[in-house]
Short mmCIF file of C-alpha atoms in Angstrom, two decimals:
data_model
loop_
_atom_site.label_atom_id
_atom_site.label_comp_id
_atom_site.label_asym_id
_atom_site.label_seq_id
_atom_site.Cartn_x
_atom_site.Cartn_y
_atom_site.Cartn_z
CA UNK A 1 -1.12 -13.15 10.78
CA UNK A 2 -4.57 -13.13 12.38
CA UNK A 3 -5.23 -9.74 10.78
CA UNK A 4 -4.32 -11.19 7.38
CA UNK A 5 -6.84 -14.01 7.87
CA UNK A 6 -9.61 -11.50 8.58
CA UNK A 7 -8.90 -9.73 5.29
CA UNK A 8 -8.84 -13.05 3.40
CA UNK A 9 -12.09 -14.29 4.93
CA UNK A 10 -13.75 -11.00 4.01
CA UNK A 11 -12.49 -11.27 0.43
CA UNK A 12 -13.63 -14.91 0.06
CA UNK A 13 -17.11 -14.16 1.37
CA UNK A 14 -17.55 -11.22 -1.00
CA UNK A 15 -16.15 -13.05 -4.02
CA UNK A 16 -18.33 -16.15 -3.62
CA UNK A 17 -21.53 -14.09 -3.63
CA UNK A 18 -20.34 -11.86 -6.45
CA UNK A 19 -19.09 -14.69 -8.70
CA UNK A 20 -22.37 -16.61 -8.57
CA UNK A 21 -24.40 -13.49 -9.31
CA UNK A 22 -22.15 -12.42 -12.19
CA UNK A 23 -22.27 -15.81 -13.90
CA UNK A 24 -26.06 -15.94 -13.66
CA UNK A 25 -26.48 -12.46 -15.08
CA UNK A 26 -23.85 -13.07 -17.78
CA UNK A 27 -25.91 -16.04 -18.92
CA UNK A 28 -29.10 -13.95 -18.96
CA UNK A 29 -27.71 -10.91 -20.76
CA UNK A 30 -24.91 -12.42 -22.86
CA UNK A 31 -22.39 -9.83 -21.66
CA UNK A 32 -18.75 -10.74 -22.29
CA UNK A 33 -17.50 -8.19 -19.77
CA UNK A 34 -19.82 -9.62 -17.13
CA UNK A 35 -18.59 -13.14 -17.86
CA UNK A 36 -15.00 -11.91 -17.48
CA UNK A 37 -15.91 -10.31 -14.18
CA UNK A 38 -17.46 -13.61 -13.05
CA UNK A 39 -14.26 -15.46 -13.94
CA UNK A 40 -12.28 -12.80 -12.09
CA UNK A 41 -14.35 -13.21 -8.91
CA UNK A 42 -14.17 -17.03 -9.11
CA UNK A 43 -10.38 -16.90 -9.43
CA UNK A 44 -10.16 -14.47 -6.51
CA UNK A 45 -12.24 -16.85 -4.38
CA UNK A 46 -9.92 -19.77 -5.13
CA UNK A 47 -6.90 -17.54 -4.53
CA UNK A 48 -8.18 -16.67 -1.07
CA UNK A 49 -8.39 -20.37 -0.23
CA UNK A 50 -4.81 -20.88 -1.44
CA UNK A 51 -3.58 -18.01 0.72
CA UNK A 52 -5.23 -19.62 3.75
CA UNK A 53 -3.47 -22.87 2.85
CA UNK A 54 -0.19 -20.95 2.63
CA UNK A 55 -0.71 -19.37 6.06
CA UNK A 56 -1.46 -22.74 7.64
CA UNK A 57 1.53 -24.49 6.08
CA UNK A 58 3.90 -21.62 6.91
CA UNK A 59 3.09 -21.94 10.61
CA UNK A 60 4.38 -25.50 10.89
CA UNK A 61 7.27 -25.85 13.37
CA UNK A 62 10.88 -26.29 12.29
CA UNK A 63 12.11 -29.78 11.49
CA UNK A 64 15.48 -31.40 10.85
CA UNK A 65 14.91 -30.97 7.10
CA UNK A 66 13.69 -27.37 7.53
CA UNK A 67 15.64 -26.00 10.52
CA UNK A 68 14.48 -22.42 9.89
CA UNK A 69 10.82 -23.36 9.73
CA UNK A 70 8.35 -23.22 6.85
CA UNK A 71 7.78 -19.48 6.60
CA UNK A 72 8.57 -19.40 2.88
CA UNK A 73 5.56 -21.61 2.18
CA UNK A 74 3.56 -18.38 2.21
CA UNK A 75 5.75 -16.92 -0.55
CA UNK A 76 5.33 -20.05 -2.67
CA UNK A 77 1.54 -20.01 -2.44
CA UNK A 78 1.41 -16.27 -3.10
CA UNK A 79 3.38 -16.97 -6.30
CA UNK A 80 0.82 -19.63 -7.30
CA UNK A 81 -1.96 -17.11 -6.65
CA UNK A 82 -0.25 -14.52 -8.85
CA UNK A 83 0.18 -17.06 -11.66
CA UNK A 84 -3.51 -17.98 -11.44
CA UNK A 85 -4.48 -14.31 -11.63
CA UNK A 86 -2.34 -13.96 -14.75
CA UNK A 87 -3.45 -17.18 -16.46
CA UNK A 88 -7.05 -17.76 -15.42
CA UNK A 89 -8.07 -14.21 -14.58
CA UNK A 90 -6.17 -12.20 -17.16
CA UNK A 91 -5.76 -14.83 -19.87
CA UNK A 92 -9.34 -16.12 -19.95
CA UNK A 93 -10.79 -12.59 -19.79
CA UNK A 94 -8.54 -11.47 -22.65
CA UNK A 95 -9.48 -14.52 -24.74
CA UNK A 96 -13.19 -14.10 -24.05
CA UNK A 97 -12.97 -10.44 -25.03
CA UNK A 98 -11.22 -11.21 -28.33
CA UNK A 99 -13.83 -13.85 -29.14
CA UNK A 100 -16.64 -11.40 -28.43
CA UNK A 101 -15.01 -8.76 -30.65
CA UNK A 102 -14.65 -11.27 -33.51
CA UNK A 103 -18.18 -12.61 -33.08
CA UNK A 104 -20.21 -9.84 -31.38
CA UNK A 105 -23.65 -10.67 -30.04
CA UNK A 106 -26.25 -8.00 -29.19
CA UNK A 107 -26.78 -7.53 -25.47
CA UNK A 108 -30.23 -8.75 -24.48
CA UNK A 109 -30.81 -6.74 -21.30
CA UNK A 110 -28.34 -4.30 -19.76
CA UNK A 111 -30.41 -3.49 -16.66
CA UNK A 112 -29.38 -6.57 -14.72
CA UNK A 113 -25.74 -5.89 -15.50
CA UNK A 114 -25.90 -2.50 -13.84
CA UNK A 115 -27.65 -3.95 -10.79
CA UNK A 116 -25.01 -6.64 -10.36
CA UNK A 117 -22.13 -4.24 -10.94
CA UNK A 118 -23.53 -1.93 -8.27
CA UNK A 119 -23.86 -4.77 -5.76
CA UNK A 120 -20.42 -6.09 -6.68
CA UNK A 121 -18.90 -2.65 -6.13
CA UNK A 122 -20.52 -2.57 -2.68
CA UNK A 123 -19.19 -6.01 -1.72
CA UNK A 124 -15.75 -5.47 -3.23
CA UNK A 125 -15.50 -2.07 -1.59
CA UNK A 126 -16.35 -3.60 1.77
CA UNK A 127 -13.72 -6.30 1.29
CA UNK A 128 -11.16 -3.67 0.22
CA UNK A 129 -11.76 -1.49 3.28
CA UNK A 130 -11.52 -4.51 5.60
CA UNK A 131 -8.15 -5.39 4.06
CA UNK A 132 -7.07 -1.74 4.15
CA UNK A 133 -8.04 -1.41 7.83
CA UNK A 134 -6.02 -4.50 8.78
CA UNK A 135 -3.09 -3.31 6.69
CA UNK A 136 -3.11 0.12 8.33
CA UNK A 137 -3.18 -1.57 11.72
CA UNK A 138 -0.07 -3.55 10.83
CA UNK A 139 1.62 -0.45 9.35
CA UNK A 140 1.70 1.20 12.80
CA UNK A 141 1.54 4.77 11.62
CA UNK A 142 3.89 4.51 8.65
CA UNK A 143 2.82 6.25 5.41
CA UNK A 144 0.67 3.96 3.26
CA UNK A 145 2.97 3.64 0.24
CA UNK A 146 6.03 3.19 2.43
CA UNK A 147 4.31 0.48 4.46
CA UNK A 148 3.10 -1.23 1.27
CA UNK A 149 6.59 -1.18 -0.23
CA UNK A 150 8.14 -2.55 2.96
CA UNK A 151 5.50 -5.20 3.65
CA UNK A 152 6.74 -8.79 3.38
CA UNK A 153 3.35 -10.33 4.17
CA UNK A 154 2.00 -11.42 0.76
CA UNK A 155 -1.47 -12.14 2.14
CA UNK A 156 -1.99 -8.47 2.93
CA UNK A 157 -0.81 -6.85 -0.29
CA UNK A 158 -2.27 -9.63 -2.46
CA UNK A 159 -5.78 -9.05 -1.10
CA UNK A 160 -5.35 -5.29 -1.49
CA UNK A 161 -4.13 -5.73 -5.08
CA UNK A 162 -6.96 -8.13 -5.97
CA UNK A 163 -9.64 -5.88 -4.51
CA UNK A 164 -8.17 -2.80 -6.20
CA UNK A 165 -8.10 -4.60 -9.55
CA UNK A 166 -11.66 -5.82 -8.95
CA UNK A 167 -12.96 -2.31 -8.31
CA UNK A 168 -11.16 -0.98 -11.38
CA UNK A 169 -12.47 -3.92 -13.43
CA UNK A 170 -16.04 -3.16 -12.35
CA UNK A 171 -15.62 0.38 -13.61
CA UNK A 172 -14.29 -0.86 -16.95
CA UNK A 173 -17.10 -3.42 -17.25
CA UNK A 174 -19.75 -0.80 -16.53
CA UNK A 175 -18.27 1.54 -19.12
CA UNK A 176 -18.08 -1.24 -21.72
CA UNK A 177 -21.65 -2.37 -21.11
CA UNK A 178 -22.95 1.20 -21.26
CA UNK A 179 -21.05 2.01 -24.47
CA UNK A 180 -22.13 -1.26 -26.08
CA UNK A 181 -25.78 -0.59 -25.27
CA UNK A 182 -25.67 3.16 -25.98
CA UNK A 183 -23.99 2.96 -29.40
CA UNK A 184 -25.38 -0.44 -30.34
CA UNK A 185 -21.82 -1.79 -30.76
CA UNK A 186 -21.54 -5.21 -29.03
CA UNK A 187 -17.82 -5.31 -29.80
CA UNK A 188 -17.25 -2.61 -27.16
CA UNK A 189 -18.37 -5.07 -24.50
CA UNK A 190 -15.67 -7.44 -25.71
CA UNK A 191 -13.14 -4.61 -25.69
CA UNK A 192 -13.96 -4.01 -22.02
CA UNK A 193 -13.26 -7.68 -21.36
CA UNK A 194 -9.85 -7.33 -23.04
CA UNK A 195 -9.02 -4.32 -20.86
CA UNK A 196 -10.03 -6.26 -17.76
CA UNK A 197 -7.75 -9.09 -18.83
CA UNK A 198 -4.81 -6.72 -19.33
CA UNK A 199 -5.52 -5.10 -15.96
CA UNK A 200 -5.43 -8.45 -14.17
CA UNK A 201 -2.28 -9.50 -16.03
CA UNK A 202 -0.54 -6.28 -14.96
CA UNK A 203 -1.46 -6.79 -11.31
CA UNK A 204 -0.31 -10.41 -11.54
CA UNK A 205 3.10 -9.40 -12.94
CA UNK A 206 3.66 -7.07 -9.97
CA UNK A 207 2.70 -9.82 -7.51
CA UNK A 208 4.92 -12.35 -9.29
CA UNK A 209 7.87 -9.95 -9.10
CA UNK A 210 7.38 -9.46 -5.37
CA UNK A 211 7.00 -13.20 -4.71
CA UNK A 212 10.09 -13.96 -6.79
CA UNK A 213 12.25 -11.58 -4.77
CA UNK A 214 11.15 -13.13 -1.48
CA UNK A 215 11.54 -16.72 -2.72
CA UNK A 216 15.09 -16.28 -3.98
CA UNK A 217 16.25 -14.71 -0.73
CA UNK A 218 15.43 -11.00 -0.48
CA UNK A 219 17.16 -9.37 2.48
CA UNK A 220 16.53 -6.37 4.69
CA UNK A 221 16.67 -2.84 3.32
CA UNK A 222 20.09 -1.12 3.08
CA UNK A 223 19.13 1.47 5.68
CA UNK A 224 18.25 -1.30 8.15
CA UNK A 225 21.62 -2.96 7.54
CA UNK A 226 23.37 0.37 8.11
CA UNK A 227 21.49 0.84 11.38
CA UNK A 228 22.62 -2.60 12.57
CA UNK A 229 26.22 -1.80 11.72
CA UNK A 230 25.91 1.50 13.58
CA UNK A 231 24.60 -0.27 16.70
CA UNK A 232 27.50 -2.71 16.58
CA UNK A 233 30.07 0.07 16.14
CA UNK A 234 28.87 1.71 19.36
CA UNK A 235 30.59 -1.03 21.35
CA UNK A 236 34.08 0.19 22.47
CA UNK A 237 35.72 -3.16 21.71
CA UNK A 238 34.47 -3.31 18.11
CA UNK A 239 36.92 -2.12 15.47
CA UNK A 240 34.86 -2.70 12.34
CA UNK A 241 31.68 -4.36 11.12
CA UNK A 242 31.49 -6.25 7.84
CA UNK A 243 28.50 -6.84 5.62
CA UNK A 244 25.17 -7.71 7.18
CA UNK A 245 23.91 -10.84 5.43
CA UNK A 246 20.16 -11.25 5.75
CA UNK A 247 17.15 -13.04 4.27
CA UNK A 248 13.41 -13.06 4.92
CA UNK A 249 12.42 -16.58 5.93
CA UNK A 250 8.82 -15.67 6.72
CA UNK A 251 6.33 -12.82 6.59
CA UNK A 252 7.71 -11.29 9.80
CA UNK A 253 10.88 -13.28 10.33
CA UNK A 254 14.41 -12.40 9.24
CA UNK A 255 17.65 -14.34 9.42
CA UNK A 256 20.67 -12.02 9.84
CA UNK A 257 24.39 -12.65 10.14
CA UNK A 258 26.69 -9.85 11.29
CA UNK A 259 30.47 -10.08 10.90
CA UNK A 260 32.15 -8.16 13.75
CA UNK A 261 35.86 -7.40 13.87
CA UNK A 262 37.11 -6.82 17.43
CA UNK A 263 40.11 -4.72 18.34
CA UNK A 264 43.41 -6.44 18.98
CA UNK A 265 43.79 -7.60 22.54
CA UNK A 266 40.07 -7.75 23.28
CA UNK A 267 39.45 -10.28 26.05
CA UNK A 268 37.02 -13.15 25.46
CA UNK A 269 34.69 -11.98 28.21
CA UNK A 270 34.62 -8.44 26.87
CA UNK A 271 33.82 -9.71 23.37
CA UNK A 272 31.03 -11.92 24.72
CA UNK A 273 29.53 -8.94 26.56
CA UNK A 274 29.72 -6.82 23.39
CA UNK A 275 28.00 -9.53 21.33
CA UNK A 276 25.24 -9.87 23.91
CA UNK A 277 24.71 -6.09 23.94
CA UNK A 278 24.57 -5.94 20.15
CA UNK A 279 22.02 -8.77 20.02
CA UNK A 280 19.83 -7.11 22.63
CA UNK A 281 19.86 -3.72 20.89
CA UNK A 282 19.24 -5.14 17.40
CA UNK A 283 16.34 -7.34 18.56
CA UNK A 284 14.78 -4.47 20.47
CA UNK A 285 14.93 -2.10 17.49
CA UNK A 286 14.09 -4.64 14.78
CA UNK A 287 11.69 -7.27 16.20
CA UNK A 288 11.37 -9.02 12.83
CA UNK A 289 14.99 -10.20 13.15
CA UNK A 290 14.17 -13.41 14.98
CA UNK A 291 17.41 -15.26 14.16
CA UNK A 292 20.56 -13.21 14.68
CA UNK A 293 24.08 -14.61 14.44
CA UNK A 294 27.11 -12.47 15.25
CA UNK A 295 30.47 -13.79 14.09
CA UNK A 296 33.82 -12.52 15.35
CA UNK A 297 36.29 -12.25 12.49
CA UNK A 298 39.23 -11.86 14.87
CA UNK A 299 39.59 -14.37 17.73
CA UNK A 300 39.48 -12.47 21.04
CA UNK A 301 42.34 -12.98 23.48
CA UNK A 302 41.65 -15.33 26.38
CA UNK A 303 42.25 -13.14 29.45
CA UNK A 304 43.00 -16.14 31.68
CA UNK A 305 45.62 -17.44 29.29
CA UNK A 306 47.46 -14.10 29.16
CA UNK A 307 47.34 -13.40 32.89
#
């Protein structure tokens, strides 16, 4: 989680400086695309603060009302961030672009736009590589796309998605400003703003989908469940293993319930030893499974009672 905070702090610092500069230059030049970029950076700054709030709240200890802790707070706040990206980032940029297309205004000075876009690309690129470095550190050698798909830490992939969208948006804004100035068609600047809005909305939809899955109880991957069943079946006293019920209750915390069917005549002590061995092996192989419950579907025979 500390690595996630580093990425967020880097993103907030970059976005504050960029947002102020973009708004000032948008006012000077009258660029719609630059105004949209300023809105984008301001929303990203606020989103970073919300992610920090989510991290802090998710680390609260378990209570009687929340016996499994508050890990899902992070998923809730990441959903709020995604909604803000869609509504404020994408929606306002799209609206501003449409308004500029309907009522185009000649750009007064394009030079400052290029200067700001260049500086913004430098800052956003720095923020992106900080987030990427921390993500690669957490991935522990796994291929990038596989690690991204398997990541359940919304702070990491949200910052990566925001910075990626920001870099792409800067490219679109630069193209729109250049085309508007080159062909003396102010409406092209508004069109660039519309594209930026659609880009942000698309990123937001992906983040909303991921947050939704985690909030409603997404479990471990099927191959992980199969590996757990295989570990349980290695115990001589185990006859069969039922479904592995699981749910992410935090960025790196999983609740798992394994239904184990012991062979007829298995003594209580032998079953207890098998359960302890299964727990040890599963926890060692999958550290994110912090809460593991193994249920015996067949009551083992009490050896003392049958002696």
